[in-house]
Amino acid sequence: MSEADDFLKVAHAAREAAAELAPLPRAAKDAALHAVADALVDRVGEIVEANALDVAAAREGGTTETMIDRLRLNAARVADIAGAVREVADLPDPVGEVVRGNTLPNGLELRQLRVPLGVVGIIYEGRPNVTVDAAALCLKSGNAVLLRGSSSAYHSNTALVRVMQDALKGTEVPAGAVQLVPGTTRESVKHLMRARGLVDVLIPRGGASLINSVVEESTVPVIETGVGNCHVYVDADADLDLAMEILVNAKVQRPSVCNAAETLLVHAAVADAFVPAALARLAQEGVTVHGDERVAAYGEAVVPANEDDFGQEYLSLDIAAAVVDTLEDAVAHIRRYGSAHTDAIVTRSQKAARRFVALVDSAAVAVNASTRFTDGGEFGFGAEIGISTQKLHARGPMGLPELTSTKWVYTGDGHLRTSAGTVIAGS
Amino acid sequence: MSEADDFLKVAHAAREAAAELAPLPRAAKDAALHAVADALVDRVGEIVEANALDVAAAREGGTTETMIDRLRLNAARVADIAGAVREVADLPDPVGEVVRGNTLPNGLELRQLRVPLGVVGIIYEGRPNVTVDAAALCLKSGNAVLLRGSSSAYHSNTALVRVMQDALKGTEVPAGAVQLVPGTTRESVKHLMRARGLVDVLIPRGGASLINSVVEESTVPVIETGVGNCHVYVDADADLDLAMEILVNAKVQRPSVCNAAETLLVHAAVADAFVPAALARLAQEGVTVHGDERVAAYGEAVVPANEDDFGQEYLSLDIAAAVVDTLEDAVAHIRRYGSAHTDAIVTRSQKAARRFVALVDSAAVAVNASTRFTDGGEFGFGAEIGISTQKLHARGPMGLPELTSTKWVYTGDGHLRTSAGTVIAGS
């Protein structure tokens, strides 16, 4: 069989499993998740063994030790992964929630219910733990999942999916609900992206180039995630000490994540007071500043910024910086260069805060807080499948409800629609 | 300038207008809508004159009188269109609604607000009134709109958009917020479909072939609308008189619309009692029945149904029909052939109703009611931009809230995220 045939087989199996899984009550799904967690712990040997093949191949291929560490599984890490699955089991079930509902003037009872999306495709890089995390979130929300991880983790992912499928066999959740996309070629991703009608939504998790290629090529609806060029804007009315702490926290606390700050904008009125201090503090924190001319005037260590710097997601100890004349100029800069993830204002002015919130069109706007709080865990969602930076369906951190759609149900007594209004049959 | 350049000019103008329009308060948007309604009435002569060119061209091209009637505008119709704009002004503003919100354990105030989508592209066929209806709904929800109507209505649409733009010039809503896509070629649709980054969402309104081509070719996120292969399932426990009235209403009351019934499914246990009576009644109503062998056994007038019949949206006085052995078989038939728009069950059994609702994965499920009620007006939305048959973002009738996205706003006092939890700067 060709890879395309293999893919279709797996996708059809997921589709059938999705139909079986969708109406299952919470107890059945939670029991299945606990069975998965148990199996991961029981069969840790087999998982770590498969992972060792990936690690050896990565080492042979000259992968950096940092990346190898992200890839590596051991007993403690597998136990953590199993623990995360149990946490997902503990979360409320989004399926069946009545989102809206009322009795219409004609007596029809109308309800809008949460239902699973169906089959969710996840394309991801990096760590094999995503294989289990994503599967657990999809199962809990009643969805079958097609997983397409990094080819560098193929042995690990194959073992993890095998263990999960075996565990599901003893439960009410069909084993077919968790599937690994067969193959490690670029073609195998394409099959997934072109599987309109079989796959209901694709969620790419990874760098900008992965996400852009999925968005461009997919005929399956996509939820874009995770690219974050986050801004910290220090307003004319900012408490400058607060601004400094927020800036440093947003940039330095974890520079490799999408909600870390990548650009500093400073109002001209406080530039003299703030920029030199910020340059000194950022240097002390090991951060390289890529500044426009007005920022560069304050310090010799400033690297001249070009257009690319302002559009960049560094994910490193680098930050772009510019001085702006007005709040509106800061907003225009964010609109032009930003990725509409999270942008923060530091200000004491209620008016400035309101205006910034109204004008900045991003998934999240922070007022006097670090951009690092844009996160499903911090927002109290309990778990997160990613952070959407698009406007359709879900925007910002996505928890379990974002993995659902809705269904309208209306119930009558023989309600008929006529040009003169509703008539009830037989009455 | 090329058509592509013309398109980009218009799309950029819409994008700029969208940024200005988004933060406007309700009063400004409502005033603009009333100004548009006034102008439509004031300048009816110019509109009707432009429409006459389209009507003449259609007649010359051999268009049917039914289609010409759909195209035609006169003073009364323009007055109705203006009236519909005023009704949209009277609807509540979805923008700014707090969808969710709470104070997090660390004291951050978190709110999720409704915000406009940005620039909405509408591709439609048929009547020129959609030009104004769609523009009004987009403006009310704070969105700029790029309109791409039928080339057969190009003169009418050009006049309508000119009148709307002129009216907006005297208001706070920027005139650029309403734009007609230049040109009448197929290429001009492509520009719209490839305008990712300039257009936030595309809503195709029309037949299956239009919608499929947009879904296939668009890189802009699409909301699929309107194809309805709706089923009426007569359960073993149905009140057969009720079933007959619901069937006839769903099929006959307005056969040309997407929520009309296209397929009848009858449980085998009531086939003897129901099918002959249904065939007689449907014949009396002028409906041609395309039946499977089991249905055909009950009447000579039954046209043999093939696979295509069951997948068809007739939009005419035709209906496909089949006998099924179980409720589950009915569900399987609906899953296989349906368009996931609206499917109805007629039953007295609470258990059957619950099971049908749980298993049928459609935008709407009707219990003892005609499928014709799946409609924004009937649901109490006040207005409708279309009926989504996809699972992402919106499903079922779409009113003003479905033309919005959301934005998270969080406000703190210098909240920083650390590995040990939240720290407040300066305290």
JSON list of N, CA, C and O in Angstrom, two decimals, chain A residues 117 196 215 224 249 357 360 363 365 367-368 370 372 374 391 393 395 405-408 410 412 414-415 417, chain B residues 117 196 215 224 249 357 360 363 365 367-368 370 372 374 391 393 395 405-408 410 412 414-415 417:
[
{"chain": "A", "resi": 117, "resn": "LEU", "atom": "N", "xyz": [-15.73, 18.50, 17.90]},
{"chain": "A", "resi": 117, "resn": "LEU", "atom": "CA", "xyz": [-15.46, 18.92, 16.51]},
{"chain": "A", "resi": 117, "resn": "LEU", "atom": "C", "xyz": [-15.50, 17.71, 15.58]},
{"chain": "A", "resi": 117, "resn": "LEU", "atom": "O", "xyz": [-15.92, 17.82, 14.45]},
{"chain": "A", "resi": 196, "resn": "ARG", "atom": "N", "xyz": [-9.80, 17.21, 3.59]},
{"chain": "A", "resi": 196, "resn": "ARG", "atom": "CA", "xyz": [-11.06, 17.89, 3.84]},
{"chain": "A", "resi": 196, "resn": "ARG", "atom": "C", "xyz": [-12.21, 16.90, 3.80]},
{"chain": "A", "resi": 196, "resn": "ARG", "atom": "O", "xyz": [-12.29, 16.08, 2.90]},
{"chain": "A", "resi": 215, "resn": "VAL", "atom": "N", "xyz": [-1.07, 26.85, 6.76]},
{"chain": "A", "resi": 215, "resn": "VAL", "atom": "CA", "xyz": [-2.11, 27.80, 6.41]},
{"chain": "A", "resi": 215, "resn": "VAL", "atom": "C", "xyz": [-2.23, 27.93, 4.89]},
{"chain": "A", "resi": 215, "resn": "VAL", "atom": "O", "xyz": [-3.33, 27.98, 4.32]},
{"chain": "A", "resi": 224, "resn": "GLU", "atom": "N", "xyz": [-4.57, 28.74, 13.52]},
{"chain": "A", "resi": 224, "resn": "GLU", "atom": "CA", "xyz": [-3.18, 29.18, 13.64]},
{"chain": "A", "resi": 224, "resn": "GLU", "atom": "C", "xyz": [-2.82, 29.36, 15.10]},
{"chain": "A", "resi": 224, "resn": "GLU", "atom": "O", "xyz": [-3.60, 29.91, 15.87]},
{"chain": "A", "resi": 249, "resn": "ASN", "atom": "N", "xyz": [10.52, 41.01, 33.12]},
{"chain": "A", "resi": 249, "resn": "ASN", "atom": "CA", "xyz": [9.82, 39.74, 33.28]},
{"chain": "A", "resi": 249, "resn": "ASN", "atom": "C", "xyz": [9.34, 39.21, 31.93]},
{"chain": "A", "resi": 249, "resn": "ASN", "atom": "O", "xyz": [9.50, 38.03, 31.62]},
{"chain": "A", "resi": 357, "resn": "VAL", "atom": "N", "xyz": [-6.44, 49.44, 24.99]},
{"chain": "A", "resi": 357, "resn": "VAL", "atom": "CA", "xyz": [-7.25, 48.21, 24.91]},
{"chain": "A", "resi": 357, "resn": "VAL", "atom": "C", "xyz": [-8.21, 48.28, 23.72]},
{"chain": "A", "resi": 357, "resn": "VAL", "atom": "O", "xyz": [-8.40, 47.29, 23.01]},
{"chain": "A", "resi": 360, "resn": "VAL", "atom": "N", "xyz": [-5.80, 48.28, 20.19]},
{"chain": "A", "resi": 360, "resn": "VAL", "atom": "CA", "xyz": [-4.90, 47.17, 19.85]},
{"chain": "A", "resi": 360, "resn": "VAL", "atom": "C", "xyz": [-5.73, 45.92, 19.56]},
{"chain": "A", "resi": 360, "resn": "VAL", "atom": "O", "xyz": [-6.51, 45.46, 20.40]},
{"chain": "A", "resi": 363, "resn": "ALA", "atom": "N", "xyz": [-4.95, 39.08, 20.27]},
{"chain": "A", "resi": 363, "resn": "ALA", "atom": "CA", "xyz": [-5.65, 38.04, 21.01]},
{"chain": "A", "resi": 363, "resn": "ALA", "atom": "C", "xyz": [-5.74, 38.40, 22.49]},
{"chain": "A", "resi": 363, "resn": "ALA", "atom": "O", "xyz": [-6.74, 38.10, 23.15]},
{"chain": "A", "resi": 365, "resn": "VAL", "atom": "N", "xyz": [-4.61, 41.65, 25.41]},
{"chain": "A", "resi": 365, "resn": "VAL", "atom": "CA", "xyz": [-4.03, 42.94, 25.74]},
{"chain": "A", "resi": 365, "resn": "VAL", "atom": "C", "xyz": [-3.83, 42.97, 27.25]},
{"chain": "A", "resi": 365, "resn": "VAL", "atom": "O", "xyz": [-4.76, 42.68, 28.01]},
{"chain": "A", "resi": 367, "resn": "VAL", "atom": "N", "xyz": [-2.71, 45.05, 30.69]},
{"chain": "A", "resi": 367, "resn": "VAL", "atom": "CA", "xyz": [-2.56, 46.38, 31.28]},
{"chain": "A", "resi": 367, "resn": "VAL", "atom": "C", "xyz": [-1.80, 46.22, 32.60]},
{"chain": "A", "resi": 367, "resn": "VAL", "atom": "O", "xyz": [-2.27, 45.52, 33.50]},
{"chain": "A", "resi": 368, "resn": "ASN", "atom": "N", "xyz": [-0.63, 46.84, 32.68]},
{"chain": "A", "resi": 368, "resn": "ASN", "atom": "CA", "xyz": [0.19, 46.76, 33.89]},
{"chain": "A", "resi": 368, "resn": "ASN", "atom": "C", "xyz": [0.41, 45.32, 34.35]},
{"chain": "A", "resi": 368, "resn": "ASN", "atom": "O", "xyz": [0.32, 44.99, 35.53]},
{"chain": "A", "resi": 370, "resn": "SER", "atom": "N", "xyz": [2.69, 41.54, 32.96]},
{"chain": "A", "resi": 370, "resn": "SER", "atom": "CA", "xyz": [3.61, 40.91, 32.01]},
{"chain": "A", "resi": 370, "resn": "SER", "atom": "C", "xyz": [2.84, 40.17, 30.92]},
{"chain": "A", "resi": 370, "resn": "SER", "atom": "O", "xyz": [1.79, 39.58, 31.20]},
{"chain": "A", "resi": 372, "resn": "ARG", "atom": "N", "xyz": [3.57, 37.49, 29.82]},
{"chain": "A", "resi": 372, "resn": "ARG", "atom": "CA", "xyz": [3.73, 36.06, 30.11]},
{"chain": "A", "resi": 372, "resn": "ARG", "atom": "C", "xyz": [2.46, 35.39, 30.67]},
{"chain": "A", "resi": 372, "resn": "ARG", "atom": "O", "xyz": [2.39, 34.17, 30.75]},
{"chain": "A", "resi": 374, "resn": "THR", "atom": "N", "xyz": [-0.46, 35.33, 29.26]},
{"chain": "A", "resi": 374, "resn": "THR", "atom": "CA", "xyz": [-1.35, 34.78, 28.23]},
{"chain": "A", "resi": 374, "resn": "THR", "atom": "C", "xyz": [-1.06, 33.30, 28.08]},
{"chain": "A", "resi": 374, "resn": "THR", "atom": "O", "xyz": [-0.15, 32.89, 27.35]},
{"chain": "A", "resi": 391, "resn": "LYS", "atom": "N", "xyz": [-8.60, 34.96, 14.20]},
{"chain": "A", "resi": 391, "resn": "LYS", "atom": "CA", "xyz": [-9.83, 35.54, 14.72]},
{"chain": "A", "resi": 391, "resn": "LYS", "atom": "C", "xyz": [-11.02, 34.61, 14.67]},
{"chain": "A", "resi": 391, "resn": "LYS", "atom": "O", "xyz": [-12.00, 34.82, 15.37]},
{"chain": "A", "resi": 393, "resn": "HIS", "atom": "N", "xyz": [-13.18, 31.25, 15.29]},
{"chain": "A", "resi": 393, "resn": "HIS", "atom": "CA", "xyz": [-13.38, 30.11, 16.19]},
{"chain": "A", "resi": 393, "resn": "HIS", "atom": "C", "xyz": [-12.81, 30.33, 17.58]},
{"chain": "A", "resi": 393, "resn": "HIS", "atom": "O", "xyz": [-13.54, 30.25, 18.55]},
{"chain": "A", "resi": 395, "resn": "ARG", "atom": "N", "xyz": [-9.61, 32.47, 19.89]},
{"chain": "A", "resi": 395, "resn": "ARG", "atom": "CA", "xyz": [-8.56, 33.48, 19.88]},
{"chain": "A", "resi": 395, "resn": "ARG", "atom": "C", "xyz": [-7.93, 33.50, 21.26]},
{"chain": "A", "resi": 395, "resn": "ARG", "atom": "O", "xyz": [-8.64, 33.60, 22.26]},
{"chain": "A", "resi": 405, "resn": "SER", "atom": "N", "xyz": [-17.44, 22.23, 18.89]},
{"chain": "A", "resi": 405, "resn": "SER", "atom": "CA", "xyz": [-18.34, 23.04, 18.08]},
{"chain": "A", "resi": 405, "resn": "SER", "atom": "C", "xyz": [-19.67, 23.09, 18.84]},
{"chain": "A", "resi": 405, "resn": "SER", "atom": "O", "xyz": [-19.71, 22.75, 20.04]},
{"chain": "A", "resi": 406, "resn": "THR", "atom": "N", "xyz": [-20.72, 23.51, 18.17]},
{"chain": "A", "resi": 406, "resn": "THR", "atom": "CA", "xyz": [-22.04, 23.52, 18.82]},
{"chain": "A", "resi": 406, "resn": "THR", "atom": "C", "xyz": [-23.07, 22.92, 17.87]},
{"chain": "A", "resi": 406, "resn": "THR", "atom": "O", "xyz": [-22.82, 22.75, 16.68]},
{"chain": "A", "resi": 407, "resn": "LYS", "atom": "N", "xyz": [-24.19, 22.60, 18.43]},
{"chain": "A", "resi": 407, "resn": "LYS", "atom": "CA", "xyz": [-25.31, 22.04, 17.66]},
{"chain": "A", "resi": 407, "resn": "LYS", "atom": "C", "xyz": [-26.59, 22.68, 18.21]},
{"chain": "A", "resi": 407, "resn": "LYS", "atom": "O", "xyz": [-26.76, 22.76, 19.43]},
{"chain": "A", "resi": 408, "resn": "TRP", "atom": "N", "xyz": [-27.44, 23.14, 17.33]},
{"chain": "A", "resi": 408, "resn": "TRP", "atom": "CA", "xyz": [-28.74, 23.65, 17.77]},
{"chain": "A", "resi": 408, "resn": "TRP", "atom": "C", "xyz": [-29.74, 22.50, 17.83]},
{"chain": "A", "resi": 408, "resn": "TRP", "atom": "O", "xyz": [-29.80, 21.68, 16.92]},
{"chain": "A", "resi": 410, "resn": "TYR", "atom": "N", "xyz": [-33.92, 21.97, 18.49]},
{"chain": "A", "resi": 410, "resn": "TYR", "atom": "CA", "xyz": [-35.22, 22.57, 18.82]},
{"chain": "A", "resi": 410, "resn": "TYR", "atom": "C", "xyz": [-36.31, 21.51, 18.83]},
{"chain": "A", "resi": 410, "resn": "TYR", "atom": "O", "xyz": [-36.34, 20.61, 18.02]},
{"chain": "A", "resi": 412, "resn": "GLY", "atom": "N", "xyz": [-40.46, 20.66, 19.36]},
{"chain": "A", "resi": 412, "resn": "GLY", "atom": "CA", "xyz": [-41.82, 21.20, 19.30]},
{"chain": "A", "resi": 412, "resn": "GLY", "atom": "C", "xyz": [-42.86, 20.11, 19.47]},
{"chain": "A", "resi": 412, "resn": "GLY", "atom": "O", "xyz": [-42.55, 18.98, 19.87]},
{"chain": "A", "resi": 414, "resn": "GLY", "atom": "N", "xyz": [-45.09, 19.47, 16.86]},
{"chain": "A", "resi": 414, "resn": "GLY", "atom": "CA", "xyz": [-45.64, 19.45, 15.51]},
{"chain": "A", "resi": 414, "resn": "GLY", "atom": "C", "xyz": [-45.64, 20.86, 14.95]},
{"chain": "A", "resi": 414, "resn": "GLY", "atom": "O", "xyz": [-46.57, 21.27, 14.26]},
{"chain": "A", "resi": 415, "resn": "HIS", "atom": "N", "xyz": [-44.57, 21.62, 15.25]},
{"chain": "A", "resi": 415, "resn": "HIS", "atom": "CA", "xyz": [-44.47, 23.01, 14.81]},
{"chain": "A", "resi": 415, "resn": "HIS", "atom": "C", "xyz": [-44.22, 23.09, 13.31]},
{"chain": "A", "resi": 415, "resn": "HIS", "atom": "O", "xyz": [-43.29, 22.48, 12.79]},
{"chain": "A", "resi": 417, "resn": "ARG", "atom": "N", "xyz": [-43.97, 25.91, 9.95]},
{"chain": "A", "resi": 417, "resn": "ARG", "atom": "CA", "xyz": [-43.74, 27.32, 9.62]},
{"chain": "A", "resi": 417, "resn": "ARG", "atom": "C", "xyz": [-44.61, 27.68, 8.43]},
{"chain": "A", "resi": 417, "resn": "ARG", "atom": "O", "xyz": [-44.53, 27.05, 7.38]},
{"chain": "B", "resi": 117, "resn": "LEU", "atom": "N", "xyz": [-14.50, 41.24, 13.59]},
{"chain": "B", "resi": 117, "resn": "LEU", "atom": "CA", "xyz": [-13.56, 40.38, 12.90]},
{"chain": "B", "resi": 117, "resn": "LEU", "atom": "C", "xyz": [-12.52, 41.20, 12.14]},
{"chain": "B", "resi": 117, "resn": "LEU", "atom": "O", "xyz": [-11.37, 40.81, 12.03]},
{"chain": "B", "resi": 196, "resn": "ARG", "atom": "N", "xyz": [-5.24, 36.79, 1.91]},
{"chain": "B", "resi": 196, "resn": "ARG", "atom": "CA", "xyz": [-4.93, 36.47, 3.30]},
{"chain": "B", "resi": 196, "resn": "ARG", "atom": "C", "xyz": [-4.13, 37.60, 3.92]},
{"chain": "B", "resi": 196, "resn": "ARG", "atom": "O", "xyz": [-3.18, 38.11, 3.32]},
{"chain": "B", "resi": 215, "resn": "VAL", "atom": "N", "xyz": [-14.15, 27.23, -0.97]},
{"chain": "B", "resi": 215, "resn": "VAL", "atom": "CA", "xyz": [-13.49, 26.42, 0.05]},
{"chain": "B", "resi": 215, "resn": "VAL", "atom": "C", "xyz": [-12.18, 25.84, -0.48]},
{"chain": "B", "resi": 215, "resn": "VAL", "atom": "O", "xyz": [-11.16, 25.83, 0.21]},
{"chain": "B", "resi": 224, "resn": "GLU", "atom": "N", "xyz": [-18.40, 28.27, 5.53]},
{"chain": "B", "resi": 224, "resn": "GLU", "atom": "CA", "xyz": [-19.30, 27.65, 4.55]},
{"chain": "B", "resi": 224, "resn": "GLU", "atom": "C", "xyz": [-20.74, 27.88, 4.96]},
{"chain": "B", "resi": 224, "resn": "GLU", "atom": "O", "xyz": [-21.08, 27.75, 6.12]},
{"chain": "B", "resi": 249, "resn": "ASN", "atom": "N", "xyz": [-44.84, 20.32, 5.33]},
{"chain": "B", "resi": 249, "resn": "ASN", "atom": "CA", "xyz": [-44.38, 21.69, 5.59]},
{"chain": "B", "resi": 249, "resn": "ASN", "atom": "C", "xyz": [-42.91, 21.84, 5.23]},
{"chain": "B", "resi": 249, "resn": "ASN", "atom": "O", "xyz": [-42.51, 22.81, 4.58]},
{"chain": "B", "resi": 357, "resn": "VAL", "atom": "N", "xyz": [-30.95, 12.99, 18.68]},
{"chain": "B", "resi": 357, "resn": "VAL", "atom": "CA", "xyz": [-30.25, 14.26, 18.94]},
{"chain": "B", "resi": 357, "resn": "VAL", "atom": "C", "xyz": [-28.77, 14.00, 19.26]},
{"chain": "B", "resi": 357, "resn": "VAL", "atom": "O", "xyz": [-27.88, 14.71, 18.80]},
{"chain": "B", "resi": 360, "resn": "VAL", "atom": "N", "xyz": [-27.03, 12.45, 15.68]},
{"chain": "B", "resi": 360, "resn": "VAL", "atom": "CA", "xyz": [-26.99, 13.21, 14.42]},
{"chain": "B", "resi": 360, "resn": "VAL", "atom": "C", "xyz": [-26.09, 14.43, 14.60]},
{"chain": "B", "resi": 360, "resn": "VAL", "atom": "O", "xyz": [-26.30, 15.26, 15.47]},
{"chain": "B", "resi": 363, "resn": "ALA", "atom": "N", "xyz": [-25.80, 20.87, 12.09]},
{"chain": "B", "resi": 363, "resn": "ALA", "atom": "CA", "xyz": [-25.88, 22.21, 12.68]},
{"chain": "B", "resi": 363, "resn": "ALA", "atom": "C", "xyz": [-27.15, 22.36, 13.51]},
{"chain": "B", "resi": 363, "resn": "ALA", "atom": "O", "xyz": [-27.14, 23.02, 14.55]},
{"chain": "B", "resi": 365, "resn": "VAL", "atom": "N", "xyz": [-30.79, 20.06, 14.87]},
{"chain": "B", "resi": 365, "resn": "VAL", "atom": "CA", "xyz": [-31.60, 18.85, 14.93]},
{"chain": "B", "resi": 365, "resn": "VAL", "atom": "C", "xyz": [-32.98, 19.26, 15.44]},
{"chain": "B", "resi": 365, "resn": "VAL", "atom": "O", "xyz": [-33.09, 19.94, 16.47]},
{"chain": "B", "resi": 367, "resn": "VAL", "atom": "N", "xyz": [-36.83, 18.21, 16.66]},
{"chain": "B", "resi": 367, "resn": "VAL", "atom": "CA", "xyz": [-37.65, 17.13, 17.21]},
{"chain": "B", "resi": 367, "resn": "VAL", "atom": "C", "xyz": [-39.11, 17.56, 17.10]},
{"chain": "B", "resi": 367, "resn": "VAL", "atom": "O", "xyz": [-39.51, 18.59, 17.66]},
{"chain": "B", "resi": 368, "resn": "ASN", "atom": "N", "xyz": [-39.88, 16.81, 16.37]},
{"chain": "B", "resi": 368, "resn": "ASN", "atom": "CA", "xyz": [-41.31, 17.11, 16.18]},
{"chain": "B", "resi": 368, "resn": "ASN", "atom": "C", "xyz": [-41.55, 18.55, 15.73]},
{"chain": "B", "resi": 368, "resn": "ASN", "atom": "O", "xyz": [-42.44, 19.24, 16.23]},
{"chain": "B", "resi": 370, "resn": "SER", "atom": "N", "xyz": [-40.83, 21.21, 12.02]},
{"chain": "B", "resi": 370, "resn": "SER", "atom": "CA", "xyz": [-40.38, 21.33, 10.63]},
{"chain": "B", "resi": 370, "resn": "SER", "atom": "C", "xyz": [-38.93, 21.82, 10.57]},
{"chain": "B", "resi": 370, "resn": "SER", "atom": "O", "xyz": [-38.52, 22.65, 11.39]},
{"chain": "B", "resi": 372, "resn": "ARG", "atom": "N", "xyz": [-37.88, 23.83, 8.62]},
{"chain": "B", "resi": 372, "resn": "ARG", "atom": "CA", "xyz": [-37.93, 25.22, 8.15]},
{"chain": "B", "resi": 372, "resn": "ARG", "atom": "C", "xyz": [-37.63, 26.24, 9.26]},
{"chain": "B", "resi": 372, "resn": "ARG", "atom": "O", "xyz": [-37.44, 27.42, 8.98]},
{"chain": "B", "resi": 374, "resn": "THR", "atom": "N", "xyz": [-34.96, 26.39, 11.08]},
{"chain": "B", "resi": 374, "resn": "THR", "atom": "CA", "xyz": [-33.53, 26.73, 11.21]},
{"chain": "B", "resi": 374, "resn": "THR", "atom": "C", "xyz": [-33.27, 28.00, 10.43]},
{"chain": "B", "resi": 374, "resn": "THR", "atom": "O", "xyz": [-33.06, 27.99, 9.21]},
{"chain": "B", "resi": 391, "resn": "LYS", "atom": "N", "xyz": [-18.08, 23.45, 11.18]},
{"chain": "B", "resi": 391, "resn": "LYS", "atom": "CA", "xyz": [-18.01, 23.30, 12.63]},
{"chain": "B", "resi": 391, "resn": "LYS", "atom": "C", "xyz": [-17.18, 24.37, 13.31]},
{"chain": "B", "resi": 391, "resn": "LYS", "atom": "O", "xyz": [-17.30, 24.57, 14.52]},
{"chain": "B", "resi": 393, "resn": "HIS", "atom": "N", "xyz": [-15.98, 28.09, 14.34]},
{"chain": "B", "resi": 393, "resn": "HIS", "atom": "CA", "xyz": [-16.41, 29.47, 14.55]},
{"chain": "B", "resi": 393, "resn": "HIS", "atom": "C", "xyz": [-17.91, 29.61, 14.74]},
{"chain": "B", "resi": 393, "resn": "HIS", "atom": "O", "xyz": [-18.34, 30.11, 15.77]},
{"chain": "B", "resi": 395, "resn": "ARG", "atom": "N", "xyz": [-21.89, 27.77, 13.75]},
{"chain": "B", "resi": 395, "resn": "ARG", "atom": "CA", "xyz": [-22.61, 26.63, 13.18]},
{"chain": "B", "resi": 395, "resn": "ARG", "atom": "C", "xyz": [-24.09, 26.93, 13.28]},
{"chain": "B", "resi": 395, "resn": "ARG", "atom": "O", "xyz": [-24.59, 27.27, 14.34]},
{"chain": "B", "resi": 405, "resn": "SER", "atom": "N", "xyz": [-15.16, 38.41, 16.65]},
{"chain": "B", "resi": 405, "resn": "SER", "atom": "CA", "xyz": [-14.17, 37.57, 17.31]},
{"chain": "B", "resi": 405, "resn": "SER", "atom": "C", "xyz": [-14.15, 38.01, 18.78]},
{"chain": "B", "resi": 405, "resn": "SER", "atom": "O", "xyz": [-15.07, 38.70, 19.23]},
{"chain": "B", "resi": 406, "resn": "THR", "atom": "N", "xyz": [-13.13, 37.60, 19.50]},
{"chain": "B", "resi": 406, "resn": "THR", "atom": "CA", "xyz": [-13.01, 38.04, 20.89]},
{"chain": "B", "resi": 406, "resn": "THR", "atom": "C", "xyz": [-11.58, 38.49, 21.16]},
{"chain": "B", "resi": 406, "resn": "THR", "atom": "O", "xyz": [-10.66, 38.21, 20.38]},
{"chain": "B", "resi": 407, "resn": "LYS", "atom": "N", "xyz": [-11.41, 39.18, 22.24]},
{"chain": "B", "resi": 407, "resn": "LYS", "atom": "CA", "xyz": [-10.10, 39.66, 22.67]},
{"chain": "B", "resi": 407, "resn": "LYS", "atom": "C", "xyz": [-10.03, 39.47, 24.18]},
{"chain": "B", "resi": 407, "resn": "LYS", "atom": "O", "xyz": [-10.99, 39.80, 24.89]},
{"chain": "B", "resi": 408, "resn": "TRP", "atom": "N", "xyz": [-8.94, 38.94, 24.68]},
{"chain": "B", "resi": 408, "resn": "TRP", "atom": "CA", "xyz": [-8.75, 38.83, 26.12]},
{"chain": "B", "resi": 408, "resn": "TRP", "atom": "C", "xyz": [-8.07, 40.11, 26.62]},
{"chain": "B", "resi": 408, "resn": "TRP", "atom": "O", "xyz": [-7.12, 40.59, 26.01]},
{"chain": "B", "resi": 410, "resn": "TYR", "atom": "N", "xyz": [-6.41, 41.61, 30.23]},
{"chain": "B", "resi": 410, "resn": "TYR", "atom": "CA", "xyz": [-6.15, 41.39, 31.66]},
{"chain": "B", "resi": 410, "resn": "TYR", "atom": "C", "xyz": [-5.42, 42.58, 32.25]},
{"chain": "B", "resi": 410, "resn": "TYR", "atom": "O", "xyz": [-4.55, 43.17, 31.63]},
{"chain": "B", "resi": 412, "resn": "GLY", "atom": "N", "xyz": [-3.59, 44.32, 35.70]},
{"chain": "B", "resi": 412, "resn": "GLY", "atom": "CA", "xyz": [-2.95, 44.06, 36.98]},
{"chain": "B", "resi": 412, "resn": "GLY", "atom": "C", "xyz": [-2.36, 45.30, 37.59]},
{"chain": "B", "resi": 412, "resn": "GLY", "atom": "O", "xyz": [-2.65, 46.42, 37.14]},
{"chain": "B", "resi": 414, "resn": "GLY", "atom": "N", "xyz": [1.09, 45.48, 38.09]},
{"chain": "B", "resi": 414, "resn": "GLY", "atom": "CA", "xyz": [2.50, 45.17, 37.96]},
{"chain": "B", "resi": 414, "resn": "GLY", "atom": "C", "xyz": [2.72, 43.68, 38.17]},
{"chain": "B", "resi": 414, "resn": "GLY", "atom": "O", "xyz": [3.70, 43.26, 38.77]},
{"chain": "B", "resi": 415, "resn": "HIS", "atom": "N", "xyz": [1.79, 42.89, 37.66]},
{"chain": "B", "resi": 415, "resn": "HIS", "atom": "CA", "xyz": [1.85, 41.44, 37.83]},
{"chain": "B", "resi": 415, "resn": "HIS", "atom": "C", "xyz": [2.98, 40.85, 36.99]},
{"chain": "B", "resi": 415, "resn": "HIS", "atom": "O", "xyz": [3.05, 41.06, 35.79]},
{"chain": "B", "resi": 417, "resn": "ARG", "atom": "N", "xyz": [5.16, 37.10, 36.20]},
{"chain": "B", "resi": 417, "resn": "ARG", "atom": "CA", "xyz": [5.05, 35.64, 36.31]},
{"chain": "B", "resi": 417, "resn": "ARG", "atom": "C", "xyz": [6.43, 35.08, 36.62]},
{"chain": "B", "resi": 417, "resn": "ARG", "atom": "O", "xyz": [7.39, 35.31, 35.90]}
]
